[in-house]
Coordinates of C-alpha atoms and ligand atoms in Angstrom, one line a residue:
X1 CA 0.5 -7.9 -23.3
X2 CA 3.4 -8.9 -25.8
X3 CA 5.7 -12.1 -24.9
X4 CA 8.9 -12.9 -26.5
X5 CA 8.7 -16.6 -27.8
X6 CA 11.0 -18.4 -26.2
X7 CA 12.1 -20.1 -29.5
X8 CA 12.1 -16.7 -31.5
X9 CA 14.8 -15.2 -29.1
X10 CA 18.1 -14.1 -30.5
X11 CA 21.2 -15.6 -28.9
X12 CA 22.4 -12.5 -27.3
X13 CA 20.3 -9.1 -25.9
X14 CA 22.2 -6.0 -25.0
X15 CA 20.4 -6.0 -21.5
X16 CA 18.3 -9.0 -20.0
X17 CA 16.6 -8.4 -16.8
X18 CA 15.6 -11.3 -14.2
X19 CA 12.1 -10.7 -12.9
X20 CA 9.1 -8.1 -14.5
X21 CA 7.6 -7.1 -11.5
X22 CA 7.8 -3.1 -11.2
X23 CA 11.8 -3.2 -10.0
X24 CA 12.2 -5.3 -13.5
X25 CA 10.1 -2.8 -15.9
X26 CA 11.1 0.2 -14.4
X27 CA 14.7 -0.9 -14.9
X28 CA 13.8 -1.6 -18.9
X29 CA 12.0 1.6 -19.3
X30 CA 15.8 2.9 -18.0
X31 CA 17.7 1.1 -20.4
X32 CA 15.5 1.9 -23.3
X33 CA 15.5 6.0 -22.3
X34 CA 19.8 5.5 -22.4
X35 CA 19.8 3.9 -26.1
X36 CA 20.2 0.3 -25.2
X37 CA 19.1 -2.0 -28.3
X38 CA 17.6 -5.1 -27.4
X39 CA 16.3 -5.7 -23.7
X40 CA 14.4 -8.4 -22.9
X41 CA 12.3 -8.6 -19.4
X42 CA 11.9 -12.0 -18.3
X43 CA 9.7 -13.3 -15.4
X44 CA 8.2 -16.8 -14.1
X45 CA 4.9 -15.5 -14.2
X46 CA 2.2 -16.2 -16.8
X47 CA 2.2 -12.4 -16.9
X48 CA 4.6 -9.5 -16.1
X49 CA 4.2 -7.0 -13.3
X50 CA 5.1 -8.7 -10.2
X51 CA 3.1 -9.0 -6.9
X52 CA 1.4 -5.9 -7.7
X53 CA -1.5 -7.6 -9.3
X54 CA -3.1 -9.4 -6.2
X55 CA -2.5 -6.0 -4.6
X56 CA -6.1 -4.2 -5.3
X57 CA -6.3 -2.1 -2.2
X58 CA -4.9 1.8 -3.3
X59 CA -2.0 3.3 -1.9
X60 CA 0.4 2.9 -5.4
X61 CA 2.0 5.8 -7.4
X62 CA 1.6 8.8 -4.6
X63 CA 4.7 10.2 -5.2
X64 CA 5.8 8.7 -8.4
X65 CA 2.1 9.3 -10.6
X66 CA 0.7 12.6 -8.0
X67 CA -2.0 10.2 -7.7
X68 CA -3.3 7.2 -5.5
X69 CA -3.5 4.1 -7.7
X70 CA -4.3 0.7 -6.9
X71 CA -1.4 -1.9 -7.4
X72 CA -3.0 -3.5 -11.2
X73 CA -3.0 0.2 -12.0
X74 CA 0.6 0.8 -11.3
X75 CA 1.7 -2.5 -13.1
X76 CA -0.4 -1.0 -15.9
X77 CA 1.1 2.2 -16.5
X78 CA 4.8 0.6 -16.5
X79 CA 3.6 -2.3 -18.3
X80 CA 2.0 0.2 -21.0
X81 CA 5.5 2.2 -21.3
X82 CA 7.1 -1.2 -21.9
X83 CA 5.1 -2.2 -24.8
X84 CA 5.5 0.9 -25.9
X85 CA 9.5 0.9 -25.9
X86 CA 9.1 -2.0 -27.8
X87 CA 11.1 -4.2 -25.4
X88 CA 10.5 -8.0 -25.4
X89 CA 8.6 -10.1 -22.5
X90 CA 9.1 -13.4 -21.9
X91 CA 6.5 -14.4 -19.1
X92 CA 6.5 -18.6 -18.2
X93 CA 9.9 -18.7 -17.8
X94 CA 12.4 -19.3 -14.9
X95 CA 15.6 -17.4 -14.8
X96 CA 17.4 -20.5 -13.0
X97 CA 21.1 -19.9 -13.3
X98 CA 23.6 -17.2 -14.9
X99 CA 27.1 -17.1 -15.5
X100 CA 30.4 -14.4 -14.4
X101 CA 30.2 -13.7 -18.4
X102 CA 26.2 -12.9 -18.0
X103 CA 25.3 -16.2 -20.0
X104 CA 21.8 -16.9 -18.3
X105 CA 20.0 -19.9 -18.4
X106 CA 16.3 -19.9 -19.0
X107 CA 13.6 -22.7 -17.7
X108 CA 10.3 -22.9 -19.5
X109 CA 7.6 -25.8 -19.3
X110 CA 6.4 -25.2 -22.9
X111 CA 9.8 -24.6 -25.1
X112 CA 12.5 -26.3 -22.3
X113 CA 15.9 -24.6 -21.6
X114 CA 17.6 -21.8 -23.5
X115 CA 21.0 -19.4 -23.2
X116 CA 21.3 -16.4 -23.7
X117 CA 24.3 -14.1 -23.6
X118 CA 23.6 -10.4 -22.5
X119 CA 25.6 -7.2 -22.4
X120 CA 24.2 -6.2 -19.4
X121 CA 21.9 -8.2 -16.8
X122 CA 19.2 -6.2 -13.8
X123 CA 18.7 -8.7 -11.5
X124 CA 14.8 -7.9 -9.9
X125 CA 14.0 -10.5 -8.6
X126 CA 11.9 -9.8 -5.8
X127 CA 11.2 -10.7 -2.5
X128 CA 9.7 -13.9 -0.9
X129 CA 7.9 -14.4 2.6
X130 CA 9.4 -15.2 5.3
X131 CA 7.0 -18.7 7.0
X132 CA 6.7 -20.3 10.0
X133 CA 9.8 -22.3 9.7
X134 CA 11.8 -19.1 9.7
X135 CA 10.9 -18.5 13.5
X136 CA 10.2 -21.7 14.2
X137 CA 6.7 -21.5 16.4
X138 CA 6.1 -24.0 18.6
X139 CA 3.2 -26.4 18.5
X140 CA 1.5 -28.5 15.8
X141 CA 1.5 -28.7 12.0
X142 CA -2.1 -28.5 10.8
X143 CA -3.6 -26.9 7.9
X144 CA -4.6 -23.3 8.1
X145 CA -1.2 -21.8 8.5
X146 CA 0.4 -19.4 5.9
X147 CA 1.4 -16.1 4.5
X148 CA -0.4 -13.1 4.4
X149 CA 0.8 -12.7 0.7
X150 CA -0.3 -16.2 0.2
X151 CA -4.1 -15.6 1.7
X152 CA -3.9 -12.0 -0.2
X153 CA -3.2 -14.3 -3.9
X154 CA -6.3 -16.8 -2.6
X155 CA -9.0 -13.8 -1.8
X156 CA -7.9 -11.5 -4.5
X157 CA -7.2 -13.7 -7.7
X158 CA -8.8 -16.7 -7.1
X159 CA -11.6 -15.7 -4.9
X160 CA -10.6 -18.7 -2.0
X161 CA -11.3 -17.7 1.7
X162 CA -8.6 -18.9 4.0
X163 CA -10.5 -19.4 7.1
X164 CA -13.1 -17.6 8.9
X165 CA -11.5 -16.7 12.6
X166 CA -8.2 -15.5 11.9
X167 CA -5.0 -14.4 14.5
X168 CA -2.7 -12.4 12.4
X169 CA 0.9 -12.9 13.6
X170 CA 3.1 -9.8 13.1
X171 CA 2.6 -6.3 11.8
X172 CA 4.2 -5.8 8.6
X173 CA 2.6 -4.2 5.9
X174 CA 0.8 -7.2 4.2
X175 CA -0.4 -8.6 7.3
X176 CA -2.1 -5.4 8.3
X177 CA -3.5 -5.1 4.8
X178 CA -4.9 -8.4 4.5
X179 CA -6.6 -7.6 8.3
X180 CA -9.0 -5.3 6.5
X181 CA -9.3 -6.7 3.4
X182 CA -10.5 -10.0 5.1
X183 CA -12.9 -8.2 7.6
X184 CA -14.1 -6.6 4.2
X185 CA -14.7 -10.3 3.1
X186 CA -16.7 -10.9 6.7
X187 CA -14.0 -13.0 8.5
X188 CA -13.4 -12.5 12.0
X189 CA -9.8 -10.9 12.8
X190 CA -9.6 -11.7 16.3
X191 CA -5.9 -9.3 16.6
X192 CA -2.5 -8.6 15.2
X193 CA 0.1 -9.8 17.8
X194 CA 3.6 -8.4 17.7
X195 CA 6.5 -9.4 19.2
X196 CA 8.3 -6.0 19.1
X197 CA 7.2 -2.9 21.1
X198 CA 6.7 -1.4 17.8
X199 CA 4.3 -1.7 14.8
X200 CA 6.8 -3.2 12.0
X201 CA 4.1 -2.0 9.3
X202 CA 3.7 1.7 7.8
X203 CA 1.4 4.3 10.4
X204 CA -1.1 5.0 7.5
X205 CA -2.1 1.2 7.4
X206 CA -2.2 1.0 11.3
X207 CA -4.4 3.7 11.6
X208 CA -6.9 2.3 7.9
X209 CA -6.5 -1.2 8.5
X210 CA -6.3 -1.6 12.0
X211 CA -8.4 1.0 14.2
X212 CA -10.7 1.9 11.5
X213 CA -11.8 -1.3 12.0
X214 CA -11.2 -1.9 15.5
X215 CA -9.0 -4.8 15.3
X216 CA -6.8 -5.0 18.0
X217 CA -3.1 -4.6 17.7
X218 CA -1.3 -6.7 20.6
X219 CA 2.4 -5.4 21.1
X220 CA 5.5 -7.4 22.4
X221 CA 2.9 -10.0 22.0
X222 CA 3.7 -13.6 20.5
X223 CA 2.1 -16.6 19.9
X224 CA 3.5 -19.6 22.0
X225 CA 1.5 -22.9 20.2
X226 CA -0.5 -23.6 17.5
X227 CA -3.3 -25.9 18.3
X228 CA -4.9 -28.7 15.9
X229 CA -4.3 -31.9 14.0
X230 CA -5.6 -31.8 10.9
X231 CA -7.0 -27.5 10.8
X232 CA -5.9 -24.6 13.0
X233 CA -8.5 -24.7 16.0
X234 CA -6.8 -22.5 18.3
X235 CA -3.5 -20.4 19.3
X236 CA -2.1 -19.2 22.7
X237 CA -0.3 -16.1 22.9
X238 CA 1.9 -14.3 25.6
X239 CA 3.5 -11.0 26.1
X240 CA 7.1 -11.1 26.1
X241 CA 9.8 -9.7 27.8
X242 CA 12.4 -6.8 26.8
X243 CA 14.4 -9.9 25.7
X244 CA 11.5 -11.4 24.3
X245 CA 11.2 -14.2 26.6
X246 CA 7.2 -15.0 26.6
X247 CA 5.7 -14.4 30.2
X248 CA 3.3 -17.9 30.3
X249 CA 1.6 -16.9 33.5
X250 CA -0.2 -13.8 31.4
X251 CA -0.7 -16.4 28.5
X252 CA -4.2 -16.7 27.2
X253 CA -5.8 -19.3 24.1
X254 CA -7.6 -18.0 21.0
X255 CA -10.1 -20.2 19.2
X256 CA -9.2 -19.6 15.5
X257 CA -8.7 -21.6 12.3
X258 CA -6.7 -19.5 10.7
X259 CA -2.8 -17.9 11.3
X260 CA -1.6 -15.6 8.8
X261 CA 2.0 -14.6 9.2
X262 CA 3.4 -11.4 8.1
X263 CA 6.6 -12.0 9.5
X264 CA 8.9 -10.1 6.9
X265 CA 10.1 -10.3 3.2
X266 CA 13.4 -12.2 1.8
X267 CA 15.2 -10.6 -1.2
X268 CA 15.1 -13.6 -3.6
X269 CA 19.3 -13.7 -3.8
X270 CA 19.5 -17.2 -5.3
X271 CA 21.1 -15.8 -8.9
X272 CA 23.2 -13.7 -6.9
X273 CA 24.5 -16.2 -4.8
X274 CA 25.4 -18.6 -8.0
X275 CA 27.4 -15.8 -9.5
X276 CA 29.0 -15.1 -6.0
X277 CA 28.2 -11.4 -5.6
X278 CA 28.7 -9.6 -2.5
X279 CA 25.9 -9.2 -0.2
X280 CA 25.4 -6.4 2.5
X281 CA 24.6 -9.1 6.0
X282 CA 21.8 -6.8 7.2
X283 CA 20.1 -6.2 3.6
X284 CA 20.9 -9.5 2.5
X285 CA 20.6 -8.3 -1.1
X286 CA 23.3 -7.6 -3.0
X287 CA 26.2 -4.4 -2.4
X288 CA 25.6 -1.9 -5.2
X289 CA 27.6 1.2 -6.1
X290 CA 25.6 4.5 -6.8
X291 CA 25.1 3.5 -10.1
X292 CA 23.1 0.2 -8.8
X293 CA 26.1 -2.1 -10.1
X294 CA 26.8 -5.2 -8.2
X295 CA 30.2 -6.9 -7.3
X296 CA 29.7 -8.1 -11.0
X297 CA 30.8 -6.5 -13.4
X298 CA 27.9 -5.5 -15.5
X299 CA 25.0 -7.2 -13.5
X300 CA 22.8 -4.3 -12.2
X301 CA 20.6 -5.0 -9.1
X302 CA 17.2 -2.8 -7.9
X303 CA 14.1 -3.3 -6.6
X304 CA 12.8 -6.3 -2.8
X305 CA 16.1 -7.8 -4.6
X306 CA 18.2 -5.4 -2.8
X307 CA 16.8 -3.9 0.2
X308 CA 13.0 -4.4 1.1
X309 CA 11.3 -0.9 0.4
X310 CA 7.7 -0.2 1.7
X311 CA 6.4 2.0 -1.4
X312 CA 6.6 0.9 -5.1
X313 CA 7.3 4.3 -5.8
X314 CA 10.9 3.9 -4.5
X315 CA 11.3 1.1 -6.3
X316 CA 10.7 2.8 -10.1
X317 CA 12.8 5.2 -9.0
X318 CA 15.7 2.9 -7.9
X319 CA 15.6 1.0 -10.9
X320 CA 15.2 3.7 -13.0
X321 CA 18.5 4.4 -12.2
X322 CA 19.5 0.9 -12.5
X323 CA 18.6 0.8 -16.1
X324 CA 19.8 3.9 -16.8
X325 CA 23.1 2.7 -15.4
X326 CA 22.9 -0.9 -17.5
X327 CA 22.1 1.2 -20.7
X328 CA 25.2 3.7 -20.3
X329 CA 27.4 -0.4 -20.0
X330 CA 26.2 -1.2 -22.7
X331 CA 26.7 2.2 -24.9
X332 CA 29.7 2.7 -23.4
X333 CA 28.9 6.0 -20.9
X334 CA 29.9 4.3 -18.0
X335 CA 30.2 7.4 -15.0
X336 CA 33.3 7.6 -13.0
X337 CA 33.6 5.0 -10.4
X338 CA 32.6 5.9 -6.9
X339 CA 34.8 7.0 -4.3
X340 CA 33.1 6.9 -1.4
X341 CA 31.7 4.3 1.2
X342 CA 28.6 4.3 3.2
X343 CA 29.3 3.2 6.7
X344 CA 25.6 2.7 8.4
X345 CA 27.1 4.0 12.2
X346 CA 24.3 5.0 15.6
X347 CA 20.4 3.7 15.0
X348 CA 21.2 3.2 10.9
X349 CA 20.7 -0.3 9.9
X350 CA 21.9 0.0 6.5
X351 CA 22.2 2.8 3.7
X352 CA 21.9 1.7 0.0
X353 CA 23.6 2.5 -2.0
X354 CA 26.9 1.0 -0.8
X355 CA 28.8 3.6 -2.0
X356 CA 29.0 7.0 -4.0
X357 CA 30.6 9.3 -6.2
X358 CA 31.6 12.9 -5.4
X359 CA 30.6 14.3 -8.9
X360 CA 26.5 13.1 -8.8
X361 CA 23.3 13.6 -7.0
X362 CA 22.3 10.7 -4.8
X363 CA 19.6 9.1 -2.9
X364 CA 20.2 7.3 -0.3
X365 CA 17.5 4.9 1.4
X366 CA 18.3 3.9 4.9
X367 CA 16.3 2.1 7.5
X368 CA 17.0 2.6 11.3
X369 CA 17.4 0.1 14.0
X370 CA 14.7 1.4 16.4
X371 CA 12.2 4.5 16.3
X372 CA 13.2 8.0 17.9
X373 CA 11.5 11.1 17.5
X374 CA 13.0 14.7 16.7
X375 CA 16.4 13.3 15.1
X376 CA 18.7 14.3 12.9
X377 CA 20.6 12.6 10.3
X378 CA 24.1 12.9 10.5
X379 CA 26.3 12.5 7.1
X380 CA 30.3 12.3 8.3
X381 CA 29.8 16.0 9.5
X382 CA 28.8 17.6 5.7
X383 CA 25.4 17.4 6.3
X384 CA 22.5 17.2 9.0
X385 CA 18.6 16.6 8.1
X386 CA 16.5 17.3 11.1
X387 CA 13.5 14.7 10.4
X388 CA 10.6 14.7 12.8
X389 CA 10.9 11.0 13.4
X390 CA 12.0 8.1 12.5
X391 CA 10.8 4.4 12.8
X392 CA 12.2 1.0 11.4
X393 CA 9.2 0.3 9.3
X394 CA 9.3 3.3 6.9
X395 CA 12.8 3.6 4.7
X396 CA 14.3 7.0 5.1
X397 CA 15.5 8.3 1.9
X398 CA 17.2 11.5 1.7
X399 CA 18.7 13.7 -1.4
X400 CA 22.7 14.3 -1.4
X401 CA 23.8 17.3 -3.9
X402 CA 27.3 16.5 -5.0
X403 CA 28.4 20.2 -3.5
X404 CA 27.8 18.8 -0.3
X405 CA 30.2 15.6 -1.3
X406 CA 32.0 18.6 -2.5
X407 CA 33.6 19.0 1.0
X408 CA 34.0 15.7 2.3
X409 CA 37.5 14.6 1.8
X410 CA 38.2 11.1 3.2
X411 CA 36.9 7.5 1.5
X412 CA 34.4 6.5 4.6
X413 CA 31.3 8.5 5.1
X414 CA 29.7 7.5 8.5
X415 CA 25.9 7.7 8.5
X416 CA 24.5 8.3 12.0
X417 CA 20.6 8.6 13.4
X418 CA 21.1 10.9 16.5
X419 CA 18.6 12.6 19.0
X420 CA 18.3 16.4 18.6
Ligands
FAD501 C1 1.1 -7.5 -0.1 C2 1.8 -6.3 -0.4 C3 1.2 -5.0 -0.3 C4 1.9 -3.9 -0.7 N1 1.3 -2.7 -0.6 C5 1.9 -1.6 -1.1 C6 1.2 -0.3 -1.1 O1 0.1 -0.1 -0.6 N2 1.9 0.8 -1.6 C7 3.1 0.6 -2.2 O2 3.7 1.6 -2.7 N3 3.8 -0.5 -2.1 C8 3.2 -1.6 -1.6 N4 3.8 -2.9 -1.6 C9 5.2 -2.9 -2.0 C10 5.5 -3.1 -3.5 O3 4.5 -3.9 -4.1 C11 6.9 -3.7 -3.7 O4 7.8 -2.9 -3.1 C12 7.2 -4.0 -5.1 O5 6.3 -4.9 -5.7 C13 8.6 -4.6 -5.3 O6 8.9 -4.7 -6.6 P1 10.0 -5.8 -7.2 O7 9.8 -5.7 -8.7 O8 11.3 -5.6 -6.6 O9 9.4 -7.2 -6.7 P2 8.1 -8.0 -7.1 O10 6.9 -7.2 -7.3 O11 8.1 -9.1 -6.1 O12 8.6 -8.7 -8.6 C14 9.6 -9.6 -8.7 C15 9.3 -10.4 -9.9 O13 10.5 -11.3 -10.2 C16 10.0 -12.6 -10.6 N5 11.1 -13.5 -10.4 C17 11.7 -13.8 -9.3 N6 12.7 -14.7 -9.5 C18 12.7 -15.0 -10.8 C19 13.5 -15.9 -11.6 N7 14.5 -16.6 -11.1 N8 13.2 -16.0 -12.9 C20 12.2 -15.2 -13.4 N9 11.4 -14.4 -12.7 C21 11.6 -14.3 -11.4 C22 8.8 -12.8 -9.8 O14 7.9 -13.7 -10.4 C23 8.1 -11.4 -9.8 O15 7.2 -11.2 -10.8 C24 3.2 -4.0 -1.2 C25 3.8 -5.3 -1.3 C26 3.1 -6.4 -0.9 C27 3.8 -7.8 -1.1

């Protein structure tokens, strides 16, 4: 792969994006296709492509490719079409702070601390795990607890077991992927415990990671202590109420040495908190206009940075249009401003984007508060989807035509989930 030098770099880029994971080259790929000069794609990582390359299991690129790609694949294909485009990669280097006049500063071990001015910034920076100090889980501190991400990075790139008897603690996506892949490896997966009455991960990995290999999946189930002093050697769990108060007298103990959490993904907001741009309370990523633009002017935001998205495919697609959006800033093309607002209303937890324009084609992802079959989605009376259901763990994303914006005449467009 190419990589920028960090003491060849000019002073100022037209576009310079925060993280190269697939939101990051996506978003270059964009900005290149618009006529944007210079772009440089920077990430902390020794090499670009994000968390997609401890991700070997398929599942990648469905929609986006037509095809079912593992996740090296997919960081392959973008990474390819980056070199390609001729755009520079800095790897090695930490995007640590960044100014209101897009002046970033740049962290590297080997050549120290740079600026640089850009035209344009996409901030894609990812997501992080959430870990046990997030939900605070009673009992000791031994060794042996720690993210499913984590234990994916030790089995998949640096061949490390993390334990041999293994209680997986919620069911998001990672968690449920890494109960196969470590049953593949011969550990024991004694169960997936979940303290909501619903799966938080996608069906398709319930059904291949979980009953196709007969691990048990334990709902409004929690674990209640963490036993050991120096490893893991044993958890007790409980079912919990409808207010998720754990019922002790139906408690029962697991010998284990292992707990993997998969407890949910942080968008990593740091950058956008030190340039103060507004973020959405539910998302806790940044608000973005149609257009991907942040509360900054000309800082662009896509990708885990912005709303957590189950399928890399959305991702490219979003941030396409991010660096799309970045390279009509820079050219000068910039689209009219939008004129309407999302307002997430009944079962809608959020919609991003924030708002939108009447004269463009949008998508909108949303994610809902709490599953219901036979709905329809309800936008401010111009538009109904029937869907055949709908659950929190997949993002709903749905196509708006601007003739149907066409006849919607006030500034606040109300987004509801309702039973048919
Ligand atoms: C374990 C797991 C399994 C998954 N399985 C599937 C699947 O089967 N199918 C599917 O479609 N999707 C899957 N996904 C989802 C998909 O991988 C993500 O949606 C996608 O990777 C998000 O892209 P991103 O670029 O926003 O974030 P990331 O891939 O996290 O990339 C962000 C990049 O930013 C860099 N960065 C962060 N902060 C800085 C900074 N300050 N300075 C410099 N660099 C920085 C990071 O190093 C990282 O490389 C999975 C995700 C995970 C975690």
């Amino acid at each position: 792969m190419i990589t920028a030098e960090l003491r060849h770099l000019e002073p100022r880029y037209d576009i310079v994006i925060s993280g190269a994971g697939p939101a990051g080259m996506a978003a270059a790929v964009g900005a290149r296709a618009r006529g944007a000069g210079k772009i440089l794609l920077i990430d902390r990582e020794r090499e670009a492509g994000g968390i997609l390359w401890q991700c070997i299991h398929h599942g990648f690129g469905l929609h986006h490719f037509g095809e079912e790609l593992t996740g090296p694949e997919y960081a392959q294909r973008y990474l390819q079409q980056v070199i390609d485009d001729g755009i520079d990669v800095l790897t090695d280097t930490y995007v640590y702070d960044i100014s209101p006049d897009r002046v970033l500063k740049l962290m590297s071990g080997s050549h120290g601390i740079r600026l640089i001015q850009a035209g344009a910034v996409v901030l894609a920076m990812g997501a992080r795990e959430r870990t046990r100090g997030a939900i605070r889980i009673p009992g000791e501190r031994p060794a042996g607890v720690l993210t499913a991400g984590l234990a994916q990075k030790f089995v998949n790139m640096m061949g490390l077991l993390p334990g041999r008897r293994v209680v997986i603690l919620g069911s998001g996506d990672i968690g449920l992927i890494m109960a196969r892949r470590l049953t593949l490896e011969g550990v024991e997966v004694l169960g997936v415990f979940e303290i909501m009455p619903h799966a938080n991960g996608l069906n398709r990995n319930i059904v291949q990671c979980l009953h196709d290999y007969d691990i048990p999946l334990h709902l409004s189930t929690t674990i209640v202590d963490i036993r050991g002093h120096d490893r893991v050697q044993g958890v007790t769990v409980a079912p919990v109420s409808e207010t998720f108060k754990p019922d002790m007298s139906r408690a029962w103990d697991i010998a284990c040495d292992t707990v993997l959490l998969s407890i949910g993904l942080i968008p990593e907001n740091e950058l956008s908190r030190r340039i103060d741009l507004r973020l959405d309370p539910v998302t806790t990523g940044p608000i973005v206009t149609s257009t991907m633009e942040t509360s900054a002017n000309g800082v662009f935001a896509c990708g885990n940075v912005v709303h957590i998205h189950d399928l890399v495919d959305f991702v490219s697609q979003e941030s396409m249009l991010a660096g799309r959006a970045a390279g009509d800033y820079v050219t000068g093309r910039r689209p009219p401003a939008d004129n309407i607002r999302l307002l997430p209303g009944d079962n809608v937890a959020y919609c991003v984007p924030h708002t939108l324009s009447t004269d463009r084609e949008h998508v909108i992802y949303m994610r809902v508060r709490k599953p219901m079959e036979k709905c329809t989605v309800r936008f401010g009376g111009v538009l109904d989807k029937k869907v055949r259901y709908v659950f929190p763990a997949e993002m709903v994303n749905i196509t708006v035509k601007p003739k149907v914006l066409e006849n919607f005449h006030g500034d606040t467009l109300r987004v509801d989930v309702v039973q048919r």
